[in-house]
Tab-separated table of C-alpha atoms in Angstrom:
chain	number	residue	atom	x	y	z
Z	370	UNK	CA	28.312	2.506	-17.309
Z	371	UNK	CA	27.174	4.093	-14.201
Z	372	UNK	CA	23.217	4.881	-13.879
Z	373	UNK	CA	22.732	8.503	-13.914
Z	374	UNK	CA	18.987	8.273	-12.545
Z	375	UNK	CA	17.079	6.002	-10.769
Z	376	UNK	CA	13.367	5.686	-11.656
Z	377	UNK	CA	10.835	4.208	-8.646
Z	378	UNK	CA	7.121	3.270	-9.551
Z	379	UNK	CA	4.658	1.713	-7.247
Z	380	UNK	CA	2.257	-0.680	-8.747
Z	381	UNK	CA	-0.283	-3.756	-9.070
Z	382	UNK	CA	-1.432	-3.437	-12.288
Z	383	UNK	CA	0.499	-4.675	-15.415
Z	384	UNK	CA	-1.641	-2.610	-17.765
Z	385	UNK	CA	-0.729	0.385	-15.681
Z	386	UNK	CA	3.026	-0.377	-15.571
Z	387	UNK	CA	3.435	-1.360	-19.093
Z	388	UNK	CA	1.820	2.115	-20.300
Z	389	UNK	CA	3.842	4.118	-17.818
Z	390	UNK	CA	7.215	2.343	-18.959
Z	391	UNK	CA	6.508	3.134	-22.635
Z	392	UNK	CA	5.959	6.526	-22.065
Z	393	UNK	CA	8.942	6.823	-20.352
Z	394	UNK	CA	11.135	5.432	-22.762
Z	395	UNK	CA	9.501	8.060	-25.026
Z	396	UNK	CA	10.197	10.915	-22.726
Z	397	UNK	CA	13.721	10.940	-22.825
Z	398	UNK	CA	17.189	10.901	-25.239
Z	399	UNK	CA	18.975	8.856	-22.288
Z	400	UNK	CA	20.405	5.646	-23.603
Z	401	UNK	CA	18.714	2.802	-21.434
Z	402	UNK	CA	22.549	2.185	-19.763
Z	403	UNK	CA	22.200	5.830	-18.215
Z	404	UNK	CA	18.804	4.730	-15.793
Z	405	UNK	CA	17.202	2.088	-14.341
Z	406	UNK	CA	13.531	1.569	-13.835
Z	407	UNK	CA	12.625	-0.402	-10.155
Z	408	UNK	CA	9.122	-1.459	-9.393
Z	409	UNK	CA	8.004	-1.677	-6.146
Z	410	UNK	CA	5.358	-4.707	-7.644
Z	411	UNK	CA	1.974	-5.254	-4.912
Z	412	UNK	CA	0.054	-7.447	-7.426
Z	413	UNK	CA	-0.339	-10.739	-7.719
Z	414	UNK	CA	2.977	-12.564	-8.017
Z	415	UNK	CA	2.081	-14.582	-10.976
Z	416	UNK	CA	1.033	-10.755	-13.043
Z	417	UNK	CA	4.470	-9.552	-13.151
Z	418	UNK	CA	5.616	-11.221	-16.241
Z	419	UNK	CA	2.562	-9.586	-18.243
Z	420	UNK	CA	4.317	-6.210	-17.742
Z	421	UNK	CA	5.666	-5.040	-21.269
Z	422	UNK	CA	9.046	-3.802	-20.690
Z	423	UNK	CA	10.329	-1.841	-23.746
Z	424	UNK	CA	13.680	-3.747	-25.107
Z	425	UNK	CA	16.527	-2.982	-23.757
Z	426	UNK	CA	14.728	-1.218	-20.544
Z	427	UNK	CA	17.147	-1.646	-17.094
Z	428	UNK	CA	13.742	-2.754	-15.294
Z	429	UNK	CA	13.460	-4.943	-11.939
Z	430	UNK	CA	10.518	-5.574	-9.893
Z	431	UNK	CA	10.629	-5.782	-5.531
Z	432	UNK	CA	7.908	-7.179	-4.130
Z	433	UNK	CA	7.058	-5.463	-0.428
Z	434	UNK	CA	3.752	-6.175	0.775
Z	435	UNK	CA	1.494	-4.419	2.335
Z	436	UNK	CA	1.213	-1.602	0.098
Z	437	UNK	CA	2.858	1.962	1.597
Z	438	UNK	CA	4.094	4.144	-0.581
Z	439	UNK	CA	6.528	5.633	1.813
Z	440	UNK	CA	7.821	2.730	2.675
Z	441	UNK	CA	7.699	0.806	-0.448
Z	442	UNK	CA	10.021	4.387	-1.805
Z	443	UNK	CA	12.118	4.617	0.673
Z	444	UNK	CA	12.895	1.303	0.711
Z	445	UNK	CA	13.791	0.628	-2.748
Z	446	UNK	CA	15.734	4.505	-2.497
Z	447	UNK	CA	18.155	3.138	-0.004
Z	448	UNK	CA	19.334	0.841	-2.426
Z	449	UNK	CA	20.059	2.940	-4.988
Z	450	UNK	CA	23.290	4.523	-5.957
Z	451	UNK	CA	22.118	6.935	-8.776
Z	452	UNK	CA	22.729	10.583	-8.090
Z	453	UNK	CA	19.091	10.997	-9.098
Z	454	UNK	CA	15.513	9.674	-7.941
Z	455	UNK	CA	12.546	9.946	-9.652
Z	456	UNK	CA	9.307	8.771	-7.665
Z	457	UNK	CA	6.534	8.415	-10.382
Z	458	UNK	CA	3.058	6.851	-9.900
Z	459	UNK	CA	2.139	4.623	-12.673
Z	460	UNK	CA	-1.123	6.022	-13.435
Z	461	UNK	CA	1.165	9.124	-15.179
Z	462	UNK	CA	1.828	8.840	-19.031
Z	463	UNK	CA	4.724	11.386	-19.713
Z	464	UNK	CA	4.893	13.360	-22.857
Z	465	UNK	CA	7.702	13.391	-24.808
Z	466	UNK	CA	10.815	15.020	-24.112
Z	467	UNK	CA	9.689	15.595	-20.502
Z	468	UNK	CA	12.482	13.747	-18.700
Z	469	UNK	CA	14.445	14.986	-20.358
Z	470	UNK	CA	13.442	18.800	-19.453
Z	471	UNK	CA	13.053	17.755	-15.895
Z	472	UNK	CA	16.782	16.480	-15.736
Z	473	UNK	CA	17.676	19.728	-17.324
Z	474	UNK	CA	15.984	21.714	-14.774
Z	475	UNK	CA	18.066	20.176	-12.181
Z	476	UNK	CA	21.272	20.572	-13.188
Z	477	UNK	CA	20.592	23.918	-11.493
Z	478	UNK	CA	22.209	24.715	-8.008
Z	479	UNK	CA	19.449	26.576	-7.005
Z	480	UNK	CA	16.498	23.768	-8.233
Z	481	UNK	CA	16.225	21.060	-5.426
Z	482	UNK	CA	13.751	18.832	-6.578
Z	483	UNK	CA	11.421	19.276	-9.912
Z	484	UNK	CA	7.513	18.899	-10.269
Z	485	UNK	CA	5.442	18.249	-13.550
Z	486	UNK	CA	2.372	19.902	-15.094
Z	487	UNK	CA	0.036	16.909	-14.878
Z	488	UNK	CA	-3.110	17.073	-16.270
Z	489	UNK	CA	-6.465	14.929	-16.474
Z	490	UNK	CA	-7.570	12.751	-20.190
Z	491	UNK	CA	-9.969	15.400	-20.117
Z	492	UNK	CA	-7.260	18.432	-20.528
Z	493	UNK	CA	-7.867	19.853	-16.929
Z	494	UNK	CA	-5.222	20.627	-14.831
Z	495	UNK	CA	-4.831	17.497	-11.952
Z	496	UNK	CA	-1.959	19.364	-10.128
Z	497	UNK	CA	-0.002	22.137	-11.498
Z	498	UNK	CA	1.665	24.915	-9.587
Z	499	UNK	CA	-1.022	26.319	-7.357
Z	500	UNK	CA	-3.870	25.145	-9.374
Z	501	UNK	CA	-6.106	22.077	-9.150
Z	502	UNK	CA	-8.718	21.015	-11.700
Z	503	UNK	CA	-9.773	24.598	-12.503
Z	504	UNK	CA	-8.210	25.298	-15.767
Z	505	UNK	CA	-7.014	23.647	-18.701
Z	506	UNK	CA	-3.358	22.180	-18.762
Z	507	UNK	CA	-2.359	25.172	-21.566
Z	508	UNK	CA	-3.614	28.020	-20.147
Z	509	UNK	CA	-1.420	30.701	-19.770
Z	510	UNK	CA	-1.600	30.692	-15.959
Z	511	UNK	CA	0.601	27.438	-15.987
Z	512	UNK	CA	2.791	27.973	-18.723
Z	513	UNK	CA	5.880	29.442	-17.070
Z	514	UNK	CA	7.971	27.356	-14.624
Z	515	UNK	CA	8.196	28.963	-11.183
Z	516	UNK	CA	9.280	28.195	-7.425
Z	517	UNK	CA	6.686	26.928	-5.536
Z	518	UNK	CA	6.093	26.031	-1.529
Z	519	UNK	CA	5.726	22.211	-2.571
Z	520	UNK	CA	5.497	19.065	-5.156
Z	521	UNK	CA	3.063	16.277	-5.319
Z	522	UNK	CA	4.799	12.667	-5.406
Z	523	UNK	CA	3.085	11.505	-8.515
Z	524	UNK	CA	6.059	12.967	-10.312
Z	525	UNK	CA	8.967	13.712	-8.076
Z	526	UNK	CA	12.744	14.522	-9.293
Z	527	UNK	CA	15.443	15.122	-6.193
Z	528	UNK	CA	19.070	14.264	-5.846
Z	529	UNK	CA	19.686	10.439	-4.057
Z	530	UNK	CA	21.720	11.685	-1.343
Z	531	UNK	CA	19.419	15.071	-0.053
Z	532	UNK	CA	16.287	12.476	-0.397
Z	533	UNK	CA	17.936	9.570	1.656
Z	534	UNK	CA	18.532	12.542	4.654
Z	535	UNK	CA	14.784	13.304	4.395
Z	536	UNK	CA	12.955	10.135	3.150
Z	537	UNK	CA	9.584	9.933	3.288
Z	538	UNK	CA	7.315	10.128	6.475
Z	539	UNK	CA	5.860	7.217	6.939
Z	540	UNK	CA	3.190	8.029	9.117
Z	541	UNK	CA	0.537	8.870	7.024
Z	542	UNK	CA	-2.564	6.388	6.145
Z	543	UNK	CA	-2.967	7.321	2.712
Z	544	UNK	CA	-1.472	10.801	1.156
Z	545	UNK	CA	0.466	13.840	2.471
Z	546	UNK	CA	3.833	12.698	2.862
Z	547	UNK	CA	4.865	14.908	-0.416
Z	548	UNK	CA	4.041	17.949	1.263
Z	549	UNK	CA	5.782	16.816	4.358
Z	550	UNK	CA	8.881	16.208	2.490
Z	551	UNK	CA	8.714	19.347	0.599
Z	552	UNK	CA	8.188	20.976	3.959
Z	553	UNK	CA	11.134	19.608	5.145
Z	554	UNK	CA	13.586	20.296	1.962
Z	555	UNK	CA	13.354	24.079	2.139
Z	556	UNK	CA	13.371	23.866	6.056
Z	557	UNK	CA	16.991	22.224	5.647
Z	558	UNK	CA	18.487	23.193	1.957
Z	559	UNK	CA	18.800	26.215	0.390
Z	560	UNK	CA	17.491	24.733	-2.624
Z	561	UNK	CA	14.272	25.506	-4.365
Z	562	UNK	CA	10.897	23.296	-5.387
Z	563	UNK	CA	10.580	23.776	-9.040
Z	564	UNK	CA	7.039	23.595	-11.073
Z	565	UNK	CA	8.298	23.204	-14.548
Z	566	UNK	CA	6.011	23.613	-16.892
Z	567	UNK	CA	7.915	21.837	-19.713
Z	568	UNK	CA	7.069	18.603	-17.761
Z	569	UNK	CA	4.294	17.223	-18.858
Z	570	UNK	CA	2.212	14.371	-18.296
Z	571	UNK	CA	-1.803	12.478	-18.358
Z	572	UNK	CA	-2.194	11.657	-14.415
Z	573	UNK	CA	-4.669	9.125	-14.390
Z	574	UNK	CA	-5.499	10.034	-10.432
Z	575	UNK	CA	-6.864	7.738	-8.250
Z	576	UNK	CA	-6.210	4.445	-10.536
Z	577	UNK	CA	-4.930	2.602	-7.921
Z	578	UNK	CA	-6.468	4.374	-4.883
Z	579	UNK	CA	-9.724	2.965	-6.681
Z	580	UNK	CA	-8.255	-0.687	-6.507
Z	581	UNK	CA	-7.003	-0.656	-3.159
Z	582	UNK	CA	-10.255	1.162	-2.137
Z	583	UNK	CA	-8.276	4.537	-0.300
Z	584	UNK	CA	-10.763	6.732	-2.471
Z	585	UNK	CA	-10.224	9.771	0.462
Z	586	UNK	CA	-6.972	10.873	2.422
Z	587	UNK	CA	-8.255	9.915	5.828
Z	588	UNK	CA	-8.692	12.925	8.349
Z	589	UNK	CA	-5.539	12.678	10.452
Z	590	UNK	CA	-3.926	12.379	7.454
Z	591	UNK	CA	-5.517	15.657	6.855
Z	592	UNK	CA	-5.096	17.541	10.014
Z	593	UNK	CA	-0.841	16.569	9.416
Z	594	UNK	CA	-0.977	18.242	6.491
Z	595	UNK	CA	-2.924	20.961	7.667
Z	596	UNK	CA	-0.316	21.570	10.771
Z	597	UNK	CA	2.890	21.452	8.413
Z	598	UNK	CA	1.527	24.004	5.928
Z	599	UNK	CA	0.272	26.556	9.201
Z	600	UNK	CA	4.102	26.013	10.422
Z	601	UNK	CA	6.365	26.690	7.166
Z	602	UNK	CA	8.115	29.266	6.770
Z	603	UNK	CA	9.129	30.944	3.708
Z	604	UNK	CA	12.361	30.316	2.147
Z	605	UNK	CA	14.783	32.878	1.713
């Protein structure tokens, strides 16, 4: 049976992985022959067989070292087939049914690639639409899916073959290569960035910038972003 969706996590932690796998399985009605699950594994070798990987799961593990995570995804994207991607940290637990609303939200002509309400343990909103820990994950303000100017790559649904003509810059240092990309889908599709709200999910932020000790996004990794957001233009 061909996969239908490719799934790409970056991680070093088998605690981490083993809770984001779970709560994938629990997010969607696909049978476990529709999608595959690849790790992009920068741990210690020996730590990859104490990830739990729920039975019947289509999961592999790459090791690429040093850590990137532009490279490590866009490596591990070339090699898929799948007419979908999903980049996902694995500090995000999804709620149920959520893959499964994100994969319905594609399935629209006009939706390009598909972002998730993701909120703290707490409640707060991490990253939804325009908002950033200033309300709670319910509030009204973020209950209706909309268009917005870009995604963050914690969660991250886009067709295979618009991604692989885009890929991910791999310039930065630390973060910003989401925006860059989302930048660079409305500059060449005619596609829209969808918030949907029905995608929901805990984002444990900065789990694994706290291990690898890239707490802050560095300042040229700043002044990129800054420069693509002063230069896009609005989609018509």
């Amino acid at each position: 049976m061909n996969k239908i969706l490719t799934i790409i996590i970056i991680s070093r932690t088998a605690d981490s992985m083993s809770r984001c796998l779970e709560a994938i399985a629990n997010s969607t009605t696909l049978s476990f022959e529709s999608y595959n699950v690849i790790c992009s594994w920068n741990g210690e070798d020996q730590d990859i067989d104490l990830i739990s990987v729920p039975e019947g799961m289509d999961f592999s593990c790459k090791i690429i070292k040093p850590y990137g995570f532009s490279h490590n995804n866009n490596q591990i994207a070339k090699d898929s087939e799948s007419p979908l991607l999903l980049f996902i940290n694995d500090d995000v637990i999804l709620d149920p049914n959520s893959l499964d609303n994100a994969l319905k939200h594609i399935r629209h002509e006009s939706v390009g690639m598909v972002g998730a309400n993701l909120r703290y343990e707490t409640g707060r909103i991490q990253h939804a639409h325009r908002f950033k820990g200033k309300i709670e994950h319910d509030d009204q303000l973020v209950q209706q899916s909309c268009f917005v100017p870009s995604l963050t790559g914690a969660f991250l649904l886009i067709r295979n073959t618009e991604f692989k003509e885009l890929l991910f810059d791999e310039s930065f240092k630390v973060a910003g290569e989401d925006i860059v990309l989302s930048s660079q889908y409305t500059s060449r599709y005619p596609r829209r960035l969808l918030y949907a709200a029905d995608v929901k999910a805990v984002h444990i932020e900065n789990e694994t910038r706290k291990i690898t000790g890239d707490k802050v996004t560095p300042l040229e990794d700043q002044e990129v972003i800054r420069k693509v957001i002063k230069s896009r233009k609005p989609q018509k």
